[in-house]
């Protein structure tokens, strides 16, 4: 898969290829996004995703939190069969009139199929819409595919809805809407080294700025280490019993005996919410609660592995 960061370089990469282009911000790469991108990948044309490195919402409103890092979006897009990802910073194209986008699709990308959802808008003041793209396709022998809205429990799936569900700890709904469990790949950092003194050594992972922060509490999780999947019991929060100046993810893997993981980048998936984070009177009380949570987490993990 090729990644094109600068729109000036599109022609150099694409040359005379005929393309099918999926359009959108695509944070999270959920089941609605999958439908849109499949429409490009299954076309028999060269499949291209035109997106942005950052979310337009961050540029336009100054607030945004991400479900996926750029690296994870790349990994997923590649696994879905995308050949080219055009990914400028949104600032590079924010002032483009809609005409400039459609000219780029037609002349730069030689587009023969466009795929997007019904609500997709583009160009300055969001002046371009699916009708505009349909006319572009009709005038140049291409096909316009407006993908029917993908719903879950009777409502449209969206990155915004998934972010809210993660903030509420509704991980079963999140898994259904993403088509996979919610997870992240972050470096294992040092903590206060108290965990091993109470028999629960943990891997600590910090959330980068503007990444979605799951509901504070304990989760059943899956941790991927050297090709093996381990049962995890994860606390997300500020651990009020001992105190932390920032929220982090801390995971105990009861079955892991492989030693030091500091500095490794590990994938963690949050499968199910187990309980809220609490302040305990002492570490013994915390330890007793963690061993109960481990049993719950193990049952949930085993169910996940059987699926
Ligand atoms: C499964 C699990 C549940 C936890 N639950 C809580 C909690 O409810 N409240 C809390 O203050 N800390 C909680 N912690 C965090 C512990 O306080 C922390 O792991 C311990 O102090 C070790 O921290 P360290 O790795 O920085 O040494 C939990 C940790 C784990 C692994
Ligand atoms: N549920 C869905 N069904 C069909 N198409 C969708 C769905 N959600 C998004 N799309 C389409 O996928 C592309 C990417 O959309 P976008 O990144 O805006 O998704 P979103 O999930 O609605 O994001 P946000 O909630 O952050 O606005 C667009 O073409 C959009 O119309």
CSV table of C-alpha atoms and ligand atoms in Angstrom, one decimal:
chain,number,residue,atom,x,y,z
A,1,UNK,CA,0.0,0.0,0.0
A,2,UNK,CA,1.3,3.4,-1.0
A,3,UNK,CA,0.7,6.5,1.2
A,4,UNK,CA,0.6,9.9,-0.6
A,5,UNK,CA,1.0,12.7,1.9
A,6,UNK,CA,1.0,15.6,-0.6
A,7,UNK,CA,-1.8,16.1,-3.1
A,8,UNK,CA,0.9,17.5,-5.6
A,9,UNK,CA,2.3,14.0,-5.9
A,10,UNK,CA,-0.9,12.1,-6.8
A,11,UNK,CA,-0.3,12.2,-10.5
A,12,UNK,CA,3.2,10.8,-10.1
A,13,UNK,CA,1.9,7.8,-8.1
A,14,UNK,CA,-1.3,7.1,-10.0
A,15,UNK,CA,-0.1,7.7,-13.5
A,16,UNK,CA,-2.7,6.4,-16.0
A,17,UNK,CA,-4.4,3.9,-13.7
A,18,UNK,CA,-8.1,4.0,-13.5
A,19,UNK,CA,-9.2,4.3,-9.9
A,20,UNK,CA,-12.1,3.7,-7.5
A,21,UNK,CA,-11.9,6.2,-4.7
A,22,UNK,CA,-13.5,6.0,-1.3
A,23,UNK,CA,-14.0,9.4,0.4
A,24,UNK,CA,-14.1,10.4,4.1
A,25,UNK,CA,-12.3,11.1,7.3
A,26,UNK,CA,-12.5,7.4,8.4
A,27,UNK,CA,-11.5,7.6,12.0
A,28,UNK,CA,-12.1,4.3,13.7
A,29,UNK,CA,-12.6,2.4,10.4
A,30,UNK,CA,-16.0,1.0,11.6
A,31,UNK,CA,-18.5,-1.3,9.8
A,32,UNK,CA,-20.0,1.7,7.9
A,33,UNK,CA,-16.5,2.7,6.6
A,34,UNK,CA,-15.8,-0.9,5.7
A,35,UNK,CA,-18.9,-1.0,3.4
A,36,UNK,CA,-17.7,2.2,1.7
A,37,UNK,CA,-14.2,1.0,1.2
A,38,UNK,CA,-15.2,-2.4,0.0
A,39,UNK,CA,-17.1,-0.7,-2.7
A,40,UNK,CA,-13.8,0.7,-4.0
A,41,UNK,CA,-11.8,-2.5,-3.3
A,42,UNK,CA,-14.2,-4.8,-5.1
A,43,UNK,CA,-14.5,-2.6,-8.2
A,44,UNK,CA,-11.7,-4.2,-10.2
A,45,UNK,CA,-10.2,-0.7,-10.5
A,46,UNK,CA,-7.2,0.5,-8.5
A,47,UNK,CA,-8.6,1.1,-5.0
A,48,UNK,CA,-7.8,4.4,-3.4
A,49,UNK,CA,-8.9,6.0,-0.1
A,50,UNK,CA,-8.9,9.8,0.0
A,51,UNK,CA,-8.7,10.9,3.6
A,52,UNK,CA,-6.8,13.2,5.9
A,53,UNK,CA,-4.0,12.6,8.3
A,54,UNK,CA,-5.9,14.6,11.0
A,55,UNK,CA,-9.6,14.7,11.5
A,56,UNK,CA,-11.2,17.7,9.8
A,57,UNK,CA,-13.2,18.2,13.0
A,58,UNK,CA,-9.9,19.0,14.8
A,59,UNK,CA,-9.1,21.7,12.3
A,60,UNK,CA,-12.6,23.1,12.1
A,61,UNK,CA,-13.7,23.0,15.8
A,62,UNK,CA,-10.3,22.7,17.6
A,63,UNK,CA,-11.7,19.7,19.5
A,64,UNK,CA,-11.5,16.1,18.5
A,65,UNK,CA,-10.5,12.8,20.0
A,66,UNK,CA,-9.4,9.9,18.0
A,67,UNK,CA,-10.4,6.2,18.0
A,68,UNK,CA,-7.4,5.2,15.8
A,69,UNK,CA,-3.9,6.4,15.4
A,70,UNK,CA,-2.6,7.1,11.9
A,71,UNK,CA,-0.5,3.9,12.1
A,72,UNK,CA,-3.5,1.8,13.0
A,73,UNK,CA,-5.6,3.3,10.2
A,74,UNK,CA,-2.8,2.4,7.8
A,75,UNK,CA,-2.7,-1.2,9.1
A,76,UNK,CA,-6.4,-1.6,8.8
A,77,UNK,CA,-6.7,0.0,5.3
A,78,UNK,CA,-3.9,-2.3,4.1
A,79,UNK,CA,-5.6,-5.4,5.5
A,80,UNK,CA,-8.8,-4.3,3.6
A,81,UNK,CA,-7.0,-4.3,0.3
A,82,UNK,CA,-6.5,-0.6,-0.3
A,83,UNK,CA,-3.6,0.1,-2.7
A,84,UNK,CA,-3.2,3.9,-2.3
A,85,UNK,CA,-4.1,6.1,0.6
A,86,UNK,CA,-4.1,9.9,-0.1
A,87,UNK,CA,-3.6,11.5,3.3
A,88,UNK,CA,-2.8,15.2,3.3
A,89,UNK,CA,-3.0,17.3,6.4
A,90,UNK,CA,-6.5,18.8,6.4
A,91,UNK,CA,-4.9,22.3,6.5
A,92,UNK,CA,-3.5,21.6,3.0
A,93,UNK,CA,-7.0,21.3,1.4
A,94,UNK,CA,-9.2,23.1,3.9
A,95,UNK,CA,-9.6,26.2,1.6
A,96,UNK,CA,-10.1,24.3,-1.6
A,97,UNK,CA,-13.3,25.0,-3.4
A,98,UNK,CA,-15.4,21.9,-4.3
A,99,UNK,CA,-14.4,22.3,-8.0
A,100,UNK,CA,-10.7,21.8,-7.1
A,101,UNK,CA,-11.6,18.5,-5.5
A,102,UNK,CA,-13.6,17.3,-8.4
A,103,UNK,CA,-10.9,18.3,-10.8
A,104,UNK,CA,-8.4,16.3,-8.8
A,105,UNK,CA,-10.6,13.3,-8.8
A,106,UNK,CA,-11.2,13.5,-12.5
A,107,UNK,CA,-7.7,14.5,-13.8
A,108,UNK,CA,-5.3,13.6,-11.0
A,109,UNK,CA,-7.0,10.3,-10.1
A,110,UNK,CA,-8.7,9.3,-13.3
A,111,UNK,CA,-11.6,8.2,-11.2
A,112,UNK,CA,-14.1,5.7,-12.6
A,113,UNK,CA,-15.9,4.9,-9.4
A,114,UNK,CA,-16.6,7.0,-6.3
A,115,UNK,CA,-17.8,5.6,-3.0
A,116,UNK,CA,-19.0,7.5,0.0
A,117,UNK,CA,-22.0,7.7,2.4
A,118,UNK,CA,-25.1,9.7,1.7
A,119,UNK,CA,-24.0,12.5,4.1
A,120,UNK,CA,-20.6,13.0,2.6
A,121,UNK,CA,-19.7,16.7,1.8
A,122,UNK,CA,-16.5,18.2,0.6
A,123,UNK,CA,-14.8,21.5,-0.4
A,124,UNK,CA,-14.9,24.9,1.2
A,125,UNK,CA,-18.1,25.6,3.1
A,126,UNK,CA,-18.9,21.9,2.5
A,127,UNK,CA,-20.3,23.0,-0.9
A,128,UNK,CA,-19.8,19.7,-2.7
A,129,UNK,CA,-22.2,16.7,-2.0
A,130,UNK,CA,-23.1,13.4,-3.5
A,131,UNK,CA,-25.2,15.0,-6.3
A,132,UNK,CA,-22.2,16.9,-7.4
A,133,UNK,CA,-20.1,13.7,-7.5
A,134,UNK,CA,-22.8,11.9,-9.4
A,135,UNK,CA,-22.8,14.5,-12.1
A,136,UNK,CA,-19.0,14.3,-12.2
A,137,UNK,CA,-19.2,10.5,-12.7
A,138,UNK,CA,-22.0,10.7,-15.3
A,139,UNK,CA,-20.1,13.3,-17.4
A,140,UNK,CA,-17.0,11.1,-17.6
A,141,UNK,CA,-18.2,7.5,-17.8
A,142,UNK,CA,-17.8,6.7,-14.1
A,143,UNK,CA,-20.1,5.3,-11.5
A,144,UNK,CA,-21.2,6.9,-8.3
A,145,UNK,CA,-21.9,4.6,-5.4
A,146,UNK,CA,-23.7,6.2,-2.4
A,147,UNK,CA,-23.5,3.4,0.1
A,148,UNK,CA,-26.7,2.7,2.1
A,149,UNK,CA,-26.3,3.8,5.7
A,150,UNK,CA,-25.1,1.0,8.0
A,151,UNK,CA,-27.0,0.9,11.2
A,152,UNK,CA,-26.6,-0.8,14.6
A,153,UNK,CA,-29.6,-1.2,16.9
A,154,UNK,CA,-31.7,1.0,14.6
A,155,UNK,CA,-29.3,4.0,14.4
A,156,UNK,CA,-26.5,5.0,12.1
A,157,UNK,CA,-23.0,3.8,13.0
A,158,UNK,CA,-20.5,6.7,13.3
A,159,UNK,CA,-17.2,7.4,14.8
A,160,UNK,CA,-18.9,10.0,17.1
A,161,UNK,CA,-21.3,7.3,18.4
A,162,UNK,CA,-18.5,4.8,19.0
A,163,UNK,CA,-16.4,7.4,20.9
A,164,UNK,CA,-19.4,8.0,23.2
A,165,UNK,CA,-19.9,4.3,23.7
A,166,UNK,CA,-16.2,3.9,24.7
A,167,UNK,CA,-16.6,6.8,27.1
A,168,UNK,CA,-19.6,4.9,28.6
A,169,UNK,CA,-17.7,1.6,28.7
A,170,UNK,CA,-20.3,-0.1,26.4
A,171,UNK,CA,-17.6,-2.4,24.9
A,172,UNK,CA,-20.0,-5.0,23.4
A,173,UNK,CA,-21.7,-2.3,21.4
A,174,UNK,CA,-18.3,-0.8,20.4
A,175,UNK,CA,-17.1,-4.2,19.2
A,176,UNK,CA,-20.3,-4.7,17.1
A,177,UNK,CA,-19.9,-1.2,15.5
A,178,UNK,CA,-16.2,-1.4,14.9
A,179,UNK,CA,-16.4,-5.0,13.7
A,180,UNK,CA,-13.5,-5.8,16.0
A,181,UNK,CA,-12.8,-5.0,19.7
A,182,UNK,CA,-11.6,-1.5,20.5
A,183,UNK,CA,-7.9,-1.4,21.1
A,184,UNK,CA,-4.6,0.4,20.9
A,185,UNK,CA,-0.9,-0.2,20.4
A,186,UNK,CA,1.1,1.9,22.9
A,187,UNK,CA,4.5,1.7,24.5
A,188,UNK,CA,4.8,0.0,27.9
A,189,UNK,CA,6.1,2.6,30.3
A,190,UNK,CA,7.3,2.4,33.9
A,191,UNK,CA,4.8,2.9,36.8
A,192,UNK,CA,5.5,3.2,40.5
A,193,UNK,CA,6.6,-0.5,40.7
A,194,UNK,CA,4.0,-1.2,43.4
A,195,UNK,CA,2.0,-3.8,41.3
A,196,UNK,CA,4.5,-6.6,41.6
A,197,UNK,CA,4.6,-6.1,45.4
A,198,UNK,CA,0.9,-7.1,45.6
A,199,UNK,CA,1.3,-10.0,43.2
A,200,UNK,CA,-0.1,-8.1,40.2
A,201,UNK,CA,2.7,-6.7,38.0
A,202,UNK,CA,1.1,-4.5,35.3
A,203,UNK,CA,2.0,-3.1,31.9
A,204,UNK,CA,1.3,0.6,32.0
A,205,UNK,CA,0.4,2.4,28.8
A,206,UNK,CA,-0.3,6.1,28.4
A,207,UNK,CA,-2.9,7.6,26.1
A,208,UNK,CA,-1.5,10.1,23.6
A,209,UNK,CA,-3.1,13.6,23.5
A,210,UNK,CA,-6.5,13.7,21.8
A,211,UNK,CA,-7.0,9.9,21.9
A,212,UNK,CA,-10.4,8.8,23.2
A,213,UNK,CA,-10.4,8.0,26.9
A,214,UNK,CA,-12.4,5.0,27.9
A,215,UNK,CA,-14.7,5.1,31.0
A,216,UNK,CA,-12.5,4.8,34.1
A,217,UNK,CA,-12.7,1.3,35.5
A,218,UNK,CA,-11.7,-2.3,35.1
A,219,UNK,CA,-12.0,-4.2,31.8
A,220,UNK,CA,-11.5,-7.8,30.6
A,221,UNK,CA,-8.9,-7.4,27.9
A,222,UNK,CA,-6.8,-9.3,25.4
A,223,UNK,CA,-3.0,-8.5,25.1
A,224,UNK,CA,-0.9,-9.5,22.1
A,225,UNK,CA,2.7,-10.5,22.9
A,226,UNK,CA,5.0,-12.2,20.4
A,227,UNK,CA,2.2,-13.9,18.5
A,228,UNK,CA,0.3,-15.1,21.6
A,229,UNK,CA,-2.9,-13.6,23.0
A,230,UNK,CA,-3.1,-13.3,26.8
A,231,UNK,CA,-6.0,-12.7,29.1
A,232,UNK,CA,-5.7,-9.3,30.7
A,233,UNK,CA,-7.5,-7.4,33.4
A,234,UNK,CA,-7.0,-3.7,32.8
A,235,UNK,CA,-7.6,-0.7,34.9
A,236,UNK,CA,-8.1,2.6,33.0
A,237,UNK,CA,-8.0,5.7,35.2
A,238,UNK,CA,-6.0,7.6,37.7
A,239,UNK,CA,-5.8,4.9,40.4
A,240,UNK,CA,-7.1,6.9,43.3
A,241,UNK,CA,-5.8,4.4,45.9
A,242,UNK,CA,-2.2,5.3,45.2
A,243,UNK,CA,-2.7,8.4,43.0
A,244,UNK,CA,-1.6,9.3,39.5
A,245,UNK,CA,-1.4,12.7,37.9
A,246,UNK,CA,-2.7,11.4,34.6
A,247,UNK,CA,-5.1,8.7,33.3
A,248,UNK,CA,-3.4,5.6,32.0
A,249,UNK,CA,-4.1,2.0,31.1
A,250,UNK,CA,-2.7,-0.7,33.5
A,251,UNK,CA,-3.0,-4.3,32.7
A,252,UNK,CA,-2.2,-7.4,34.7
A,253,UNK,CA,-1.8,-10.6,32.6
A,254,UNK,CA,-2.2,-13.4,35.1
A,255,UNK,CA,-0.8,-16.1,32.7
A,256,UNK,CA,2.2,-14.1,31.4
A,257,UNK,CA,5.6,-15.3,32.6
A,258,UNK,CA,7.8,-13.8,29.9
A,259,UNK,CA,9.5,-11.1,31.9
A,260,UNK,CA,10.3,-7.5,31.2
A,261,UNK,CA,8.0,-5.7,28.6
A,262,UNK,CA,9.1,-2.1,29.2
A,263,UNK,CA,9.7,-0.2,26.0
A,264,UNK,CA,7.8,-2.7,23.9
A,265,UNK,CA,4.8,-1.5,21.9
A,266,UNK,CA,1.9,-3.9,22.6
A,267,UNK,CA,-1.6,-4.2,21.3
A,268,UNK,CA,-4.3,-4.2,23.9
A,269,UNK,CA,-8.0,-4.7,23.3
A,270,UNK,CA,-10.7,-3.8,25.8
A,271,UNK,CA,-13.4,-6.5,25.6
A,272,UNK,CA,-15.8,-5.8,28.4
A,273,UNK,CA,-16.3,-3.3,31.2
A,274,UNK,CA,-16.2,-5.1,34.6
A,275,UNK,CA,-16.6,-2.3,37.2
A,276,UNK,CA,-15.9,1.3,38.0
A,277,UNK,CA,-12.5,2.5,39.4
A,278,UNK,CA,-12.7,2.9,43.2
A,279,UNK,CA,-10.6,4.3,46.0
A,280,UNK,CA,-9.7,1.4,48.4
A,281,UNK,CA,-8.8,1.9,52.1
A,282,UNK,CA,-5.5,0.0,51.5
A,283,UNK,CA,-3.6,-2.2,49.0
A,284,UNK,CA,-4.8,-5.4,50.6
A,285,UNK,CA,-8.4,-4.5,49.8
A,286,UNK,CA,-7.4,-3.5,46.3
A,287,UNK,CA,-5.6,-6.8,45.9
A,288,UNK,CA,-8.6,-8.8,47.0
A,289,UNK,CA,-10.9,-7.0,44.5
A,290,UNK,CA,-8.4,-7.5,41.7
A,291,UNK,CA,-8.4,-11.2,42.2
A,292,UNK,CA,-12.2,-11.3,41.9
A,293,UNK,CA,-11.9,-9.1,38.8
A,294,UNK,CA,-9.4,-11.6,37.3
A,295,UNK,CA,-12.0,-14.4,37.5
A,296,UNK,CA,-14.6,-12.3,35.7
A,297,UNK,CA,-12.1,-11.2,33.1
A,298,UNK,CA,-11.0,-14.8,32.4
A,299,UNK,CA,-14.5,-15.9,31.8
A,300,UNK,CA,-15.1,-13.0,29.4
A,301,UNK,CA,-11.7,-13.6,27.7
A,302,UNK,CA,-12.5,-17.3,27.2
A,303,UNK,CA,-15.8,-16.4,25.6
A,304,UNK,CA,-14.0,-14.0,23.3
A,305,UNK,CA,-11.4,-16.6,22.3
A,306,UNK,CA,-14.2,-19.1,21.4
A,307,UNK,CA,-15.8,-16.6,18.9
B,1,LIG,C1,-7.2,-5.0,37.5
B,1,LIG,C2,-6.8,-3.8,38.2
B,1,LIG,C3,-7.7,-3.0,38.8
B,1,LIG,C4,-7.4,-1.9,39.5
B,1,LIG,N1,-8.3,-1.2,40.1
B,1,LIG,C5,-8.0,-0.1,40.8
B,1,LIG,C6,-9.0,0.7,41.5
B,1,LIG,O1,-10.2,0.4,41.4
B,1,LIG,N2,-8.6,1.8,42.2
B,1,LIG,C7,-7.3,2.2,42.2
B,1,LIG,O2,-7.0,3.1,42.9
B,1,LIG,N3,-6.3,1.5,41.6
B,1,LIG,C8,-6.7,0.4,40.9
B,1,LIG,N4,-5.7,-0.3,40.2
B,1,LIG,C9,-4.4,0.3,40.1
B,1,LIG,C10,-3.4,-0.2,41.2
B,1,LIG,O3,-3.5,0.8,42.2
B,1,LIG,C11,-2.0,-0.2,40.6
B,1,LIG,O4,-2.0,-1.2,39.6
B,1,LIG,C12,-1.0,-0.4,41.6
B,1,LIG,O5,-1.0,0.6,42.5
B,1,LIG,C13,0.4,-0.6,41.0
B,1,LIG,O6,0.7,0.6,40.3
B,1,LIG,P1,2.2,0.7,39.6
B,1,LIG,O7,2.1,-0.2,38.3
B,1,LIG,O8,2.3,2.1,39.2
B,1,LIG,O9,3.2,0.3,40.6
B,1,LIG,C14,-6.0,-1.5,39.5
B,1,LIG,C15,-5.1,-2.2,38.8
B,1,LIG,C16,-5.4,-3.4,38.2
B,1,LIG,C17,-4.4,-4.1,37.4
B,2,LIG,N1,-22.9,4.2,9.0
B,2,LIG,C1,-22.5,4.5,7.8
B,2,LIG,N2,-23.0,3.9,6.7
B,2,LIG,C2,-22.6,4.2,5.4
B,2,LIG,N3,-21.6,5.1,5.2
B,2,LIG,C3,-21.0,5.7,6.2
B,2,LIG,C4,-21.4,5.4,7.5
B,2,LIG,N4,-20.7,6.2,8.4
B,2,LIG,C5,-19.8,6.9,7.6
B,2,LIG,N5,-20.0,6.6,6.3
B,2,LIG,C6,-19.3,7.2,5.1
B,2,LIG,O1,-18.0,6.8,5.3
B,2,LIG,C7,-17.2,7.9,4.8
B,2,LIG,C8,-16.3,8.4,6.0
B,2,LIG,O2,-17.2,9.1,6.9
B,2,LIG,P1,-16.8,9.8,8.2
B,2,LIG,O3,-15.4,9.7,8.4
B,2,LIG,O4,-17.4,11.2,8.2
B,2,LIG,O5,-17.6,8.9,9.3
B,2,LIG,P2,-18.4,9.1,10.6
B,2,LIG,O6,-18.3,7.8,11.2
B,2,LIG,O7,-19.8,9.6,10.3
B,2,LIG,O8,-17.5,10.1,11.4
B,2,LIG,P3,-17.9,11.2,12.5
B,2,LIG,O9,-18.9,10.6,13.4
B,2,LIG,O10,-16.6,11.6,13.1
B,2,LIG,O11,-18.6,12.3,11.7
B,2,LIG,C9,-18.1,9.0,4.3
B,2,LIG,O12,-18.2,8.8,2.9
B,2,LIG,C10,-19.4,8.7,5.1
B,2,LIG,O13,-20.5,9.2,4.4
